[in-house]
Short mmCIF file of C-alpha atoms in Angstrom, two decimals:
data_model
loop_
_atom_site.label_atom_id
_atom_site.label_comp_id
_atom_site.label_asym_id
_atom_site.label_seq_id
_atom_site.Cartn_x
_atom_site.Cartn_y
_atom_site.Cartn_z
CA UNK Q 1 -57.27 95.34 75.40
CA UNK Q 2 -55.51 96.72 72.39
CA UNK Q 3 -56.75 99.32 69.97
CA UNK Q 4 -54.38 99.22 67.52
CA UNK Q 5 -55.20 95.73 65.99
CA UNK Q 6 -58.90 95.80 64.30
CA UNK Q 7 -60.25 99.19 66.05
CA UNK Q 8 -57.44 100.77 64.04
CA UNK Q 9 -56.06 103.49 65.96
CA UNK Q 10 -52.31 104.04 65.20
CA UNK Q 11 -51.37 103.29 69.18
CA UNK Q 12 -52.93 102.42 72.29
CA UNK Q 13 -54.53 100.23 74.54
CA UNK Q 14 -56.74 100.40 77.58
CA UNK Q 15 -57.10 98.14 80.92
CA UNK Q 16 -60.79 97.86 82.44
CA UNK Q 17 -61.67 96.94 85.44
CA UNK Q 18 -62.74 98.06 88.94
CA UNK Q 19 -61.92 101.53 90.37
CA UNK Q 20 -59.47 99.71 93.31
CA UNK Q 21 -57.87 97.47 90.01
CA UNK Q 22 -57.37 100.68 87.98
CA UNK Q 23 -55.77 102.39 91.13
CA UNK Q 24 -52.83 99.43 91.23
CA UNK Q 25 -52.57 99.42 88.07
CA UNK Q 26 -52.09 102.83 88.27
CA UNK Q 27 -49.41 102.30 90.87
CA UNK Q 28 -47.53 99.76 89.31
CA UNK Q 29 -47.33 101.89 85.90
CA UNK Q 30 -45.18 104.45 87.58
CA UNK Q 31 -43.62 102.31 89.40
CA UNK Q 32 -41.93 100.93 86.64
CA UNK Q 33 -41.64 104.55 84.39
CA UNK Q 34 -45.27 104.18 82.46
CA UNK Q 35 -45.79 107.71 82.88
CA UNK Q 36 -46.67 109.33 79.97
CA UNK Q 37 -47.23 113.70 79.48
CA UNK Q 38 -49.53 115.42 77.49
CA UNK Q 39 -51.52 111.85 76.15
CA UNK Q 40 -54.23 113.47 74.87
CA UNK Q 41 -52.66 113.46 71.05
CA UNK Q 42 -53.12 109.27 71.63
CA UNK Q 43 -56.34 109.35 73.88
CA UNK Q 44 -57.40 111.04 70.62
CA UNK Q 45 -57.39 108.20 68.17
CA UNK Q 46 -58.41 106.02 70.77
CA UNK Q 47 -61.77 107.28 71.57
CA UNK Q 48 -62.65 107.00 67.80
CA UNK Q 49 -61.49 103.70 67.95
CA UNK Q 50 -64.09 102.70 70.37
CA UNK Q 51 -66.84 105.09 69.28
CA UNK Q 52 -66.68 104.40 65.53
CA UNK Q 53 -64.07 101.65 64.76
CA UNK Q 54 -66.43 98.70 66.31
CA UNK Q 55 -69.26 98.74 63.66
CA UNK Q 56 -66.49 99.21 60.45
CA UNK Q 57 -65.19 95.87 62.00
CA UNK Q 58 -68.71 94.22 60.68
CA UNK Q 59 -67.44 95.58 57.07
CA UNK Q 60 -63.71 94.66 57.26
CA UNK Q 61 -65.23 91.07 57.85
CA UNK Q 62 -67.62 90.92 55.13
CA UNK Q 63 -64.38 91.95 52.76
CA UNK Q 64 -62.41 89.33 54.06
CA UNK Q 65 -65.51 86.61 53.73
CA UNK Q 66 -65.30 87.87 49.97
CA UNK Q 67 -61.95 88.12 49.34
CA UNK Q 68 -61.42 85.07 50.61
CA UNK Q 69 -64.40 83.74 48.13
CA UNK Q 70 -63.08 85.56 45.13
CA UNK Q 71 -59.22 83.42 45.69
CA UNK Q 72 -60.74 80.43 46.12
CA UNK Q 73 -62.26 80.41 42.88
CA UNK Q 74 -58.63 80.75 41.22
CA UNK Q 75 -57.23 78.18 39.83
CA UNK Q 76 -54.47 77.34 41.65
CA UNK Q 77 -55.20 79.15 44.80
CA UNK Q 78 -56.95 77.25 47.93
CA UNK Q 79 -58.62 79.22 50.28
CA UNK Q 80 -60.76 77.67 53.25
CA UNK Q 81 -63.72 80.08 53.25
CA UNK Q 82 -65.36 78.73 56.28
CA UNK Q 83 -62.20 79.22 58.06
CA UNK Q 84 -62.49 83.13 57.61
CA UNK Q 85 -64.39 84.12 60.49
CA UNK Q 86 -62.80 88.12 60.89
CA UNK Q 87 -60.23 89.86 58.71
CA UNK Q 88 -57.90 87.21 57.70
CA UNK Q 89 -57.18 85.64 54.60
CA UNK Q 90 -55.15 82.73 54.53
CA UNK Q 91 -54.18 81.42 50.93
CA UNK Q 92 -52.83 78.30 49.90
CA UNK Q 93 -50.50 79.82 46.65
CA UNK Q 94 -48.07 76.29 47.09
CA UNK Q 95 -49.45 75.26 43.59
CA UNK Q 96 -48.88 78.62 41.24
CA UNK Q 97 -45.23 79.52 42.72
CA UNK Q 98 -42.38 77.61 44.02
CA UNK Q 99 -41.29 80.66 46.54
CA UNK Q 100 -43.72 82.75 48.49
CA UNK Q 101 -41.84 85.19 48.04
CA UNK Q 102 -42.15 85.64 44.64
CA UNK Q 103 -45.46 86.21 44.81
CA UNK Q 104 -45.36 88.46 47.53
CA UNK Q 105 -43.30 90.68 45.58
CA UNK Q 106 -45.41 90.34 42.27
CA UNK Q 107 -48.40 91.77 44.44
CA UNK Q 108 -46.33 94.42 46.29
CA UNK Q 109 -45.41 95.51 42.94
CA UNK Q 110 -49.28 95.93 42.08
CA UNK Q 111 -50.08 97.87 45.48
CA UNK Q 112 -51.27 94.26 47.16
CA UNK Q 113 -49.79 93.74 50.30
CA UNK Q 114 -49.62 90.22 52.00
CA UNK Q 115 -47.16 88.29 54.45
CA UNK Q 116 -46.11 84.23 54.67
CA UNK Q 117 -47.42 82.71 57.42
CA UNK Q 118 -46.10 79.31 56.19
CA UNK Q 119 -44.56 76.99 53.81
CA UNK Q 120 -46.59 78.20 50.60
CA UNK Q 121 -49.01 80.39 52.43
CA UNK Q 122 -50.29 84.00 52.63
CA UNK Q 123 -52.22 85.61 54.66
CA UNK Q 124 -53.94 88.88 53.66
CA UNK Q 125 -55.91 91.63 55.94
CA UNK Q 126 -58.73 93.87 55.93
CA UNK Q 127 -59.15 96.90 57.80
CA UNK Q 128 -60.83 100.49 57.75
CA UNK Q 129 -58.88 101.22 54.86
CA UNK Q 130 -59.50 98.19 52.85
CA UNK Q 131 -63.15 97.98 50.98
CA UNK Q 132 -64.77 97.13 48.11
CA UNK Q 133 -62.17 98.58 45.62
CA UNK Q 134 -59.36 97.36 47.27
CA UNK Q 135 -60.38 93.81 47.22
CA UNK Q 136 -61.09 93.86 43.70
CA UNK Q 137 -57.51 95.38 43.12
CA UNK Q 138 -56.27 92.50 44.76
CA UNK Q 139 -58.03 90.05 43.10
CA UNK Q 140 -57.38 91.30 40.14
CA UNK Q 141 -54.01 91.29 41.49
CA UNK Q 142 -53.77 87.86 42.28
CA UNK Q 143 -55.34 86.53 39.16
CA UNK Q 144 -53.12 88.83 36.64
CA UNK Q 145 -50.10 86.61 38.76
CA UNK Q 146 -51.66 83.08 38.74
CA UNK Q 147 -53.22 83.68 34.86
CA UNK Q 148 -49.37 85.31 33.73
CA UNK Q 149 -47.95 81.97 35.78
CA UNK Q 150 -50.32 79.32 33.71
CA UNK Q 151 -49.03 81.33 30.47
CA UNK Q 152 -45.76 80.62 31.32
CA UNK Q 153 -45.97 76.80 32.16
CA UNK Q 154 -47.03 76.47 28.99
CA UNK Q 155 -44.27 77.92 26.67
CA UNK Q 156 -46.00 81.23 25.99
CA UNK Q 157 -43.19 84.00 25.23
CA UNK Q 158 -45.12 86.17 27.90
CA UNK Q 159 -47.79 84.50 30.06
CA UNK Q 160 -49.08 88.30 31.66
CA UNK Q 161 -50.31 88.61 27.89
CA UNK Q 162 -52.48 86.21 28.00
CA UNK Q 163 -55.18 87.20 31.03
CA UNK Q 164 -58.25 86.56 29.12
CA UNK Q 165 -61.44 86.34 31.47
CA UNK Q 166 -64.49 83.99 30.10
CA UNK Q 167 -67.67 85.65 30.61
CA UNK Q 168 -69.41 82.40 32.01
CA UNK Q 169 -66.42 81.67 34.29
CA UNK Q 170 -67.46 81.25 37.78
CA UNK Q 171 -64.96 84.38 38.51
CA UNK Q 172 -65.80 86.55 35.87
CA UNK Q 173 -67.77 88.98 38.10
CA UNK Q 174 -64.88 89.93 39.85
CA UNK Q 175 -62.70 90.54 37.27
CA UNK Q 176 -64.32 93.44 35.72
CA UNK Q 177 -63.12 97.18 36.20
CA UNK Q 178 -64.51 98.28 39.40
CA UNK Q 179 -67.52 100.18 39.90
CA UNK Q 180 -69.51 101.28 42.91
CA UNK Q 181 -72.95 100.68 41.47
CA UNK Q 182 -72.37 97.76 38.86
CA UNK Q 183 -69.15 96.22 40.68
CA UNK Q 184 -70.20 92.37 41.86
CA UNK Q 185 -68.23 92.60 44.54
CA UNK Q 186 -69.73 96.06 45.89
CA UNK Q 187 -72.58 94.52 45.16
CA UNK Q 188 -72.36 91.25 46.91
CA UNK Q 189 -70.71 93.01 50.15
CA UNK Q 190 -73.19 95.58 50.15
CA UNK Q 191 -76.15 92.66 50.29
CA UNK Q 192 -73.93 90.98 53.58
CA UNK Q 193 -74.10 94.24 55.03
CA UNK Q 194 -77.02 95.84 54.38
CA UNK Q 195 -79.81 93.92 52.27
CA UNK Q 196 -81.72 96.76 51.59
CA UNK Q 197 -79.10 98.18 49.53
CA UNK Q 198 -79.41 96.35 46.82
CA UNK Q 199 -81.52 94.33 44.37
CA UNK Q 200 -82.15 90.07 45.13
#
């Protein structure tokens, strides 16, 4: 199996199996010019991968389950929550731009990165690297877009001027400036993960 996808090491993957299995395998990897000097600068990564990488996966789920949570309750983006079941995101943006790529690039331009995966679809991912900050940043990301978009549809001279967040909205708490001990988001997360971290 790989462990390069959600264990996160930069390269690498391994094949398990019985002692005679490995020995084939073995075989058949030099047999067609596997062979590979001085590994141990890749064995490296990939023995953190599998002693540390698997319980950060529990975490790079939870930010997905909220990310995806957070862009749902956009107007204009549809996201099937109870789809999300590791670290995807797939978002329906078909009804705030007419190319995907434009919005790709908006996001890019805000450190947000994303890929089509369809006709009017994104799909985001979490990782190691990706917490509680960095899904804030993109939601703020995506709702500085959508908001700037709405502006524009309706004759403002500059839509990205008028992102104005209603305290009782459903979304307000994850529009505010991030912070690790009042930040919603943190603070929701932090309850998936842990419940004794924080307050009911």
């Amino acid at each position: 199996f790989c462990l390069s996808k959600g264990l996160g090491a930069p390269i690498g993957s391994i094949v398990v199996g019985k002692s005679d299995f490995i020995r084939r395998c073995h075989r058949m990897r030099k047999a067609l010019g596997g062979q590979l000097r001085q590994v141990g600068i890749l064995a490296a990564p990939g023995l953190i991968a599998l002693r540390d990488m698997p319980q950060e996966m529990k975490i790079d789920h939870a930010c997905a389950l909220e990310l995806g949570k957070a862009l749902n309750e956009i107007q204009g983006l549809i996201v099937d929550v109870d789809a999300i079941e590791t670290n995807m995101v797939i978002v329906d943006v078909s009804a705030v731009c007419e190319s995907t790529d434009e919005i790709i690039g908006a996001l890019e331009a805000e450190g947000v990165l994303s890929a089509a995966c369809g006709k009017g679809l994104l799909r985001l991912v979490t990782h190691h690297q990706v917490r509680w900050q960095q899904v804030e940043k993109a939601v703020s990301a995506f709702q500085a877009y959508v908001y700037g978009a709405i502006g524009e549809a309706r004759g403002e001279s500059n839509g990205t001027e008028k992102i104005a967040y209603d305290p009782e909205s459903p979304v307000a708490d994850v529009t505010c400036e991030y912070d690790p001990e009042l930040g919603s988001v943190a603070k929701r997360m932090k309850r998936y993960v842990d419940p004794g971290n924080v307050d009911a």
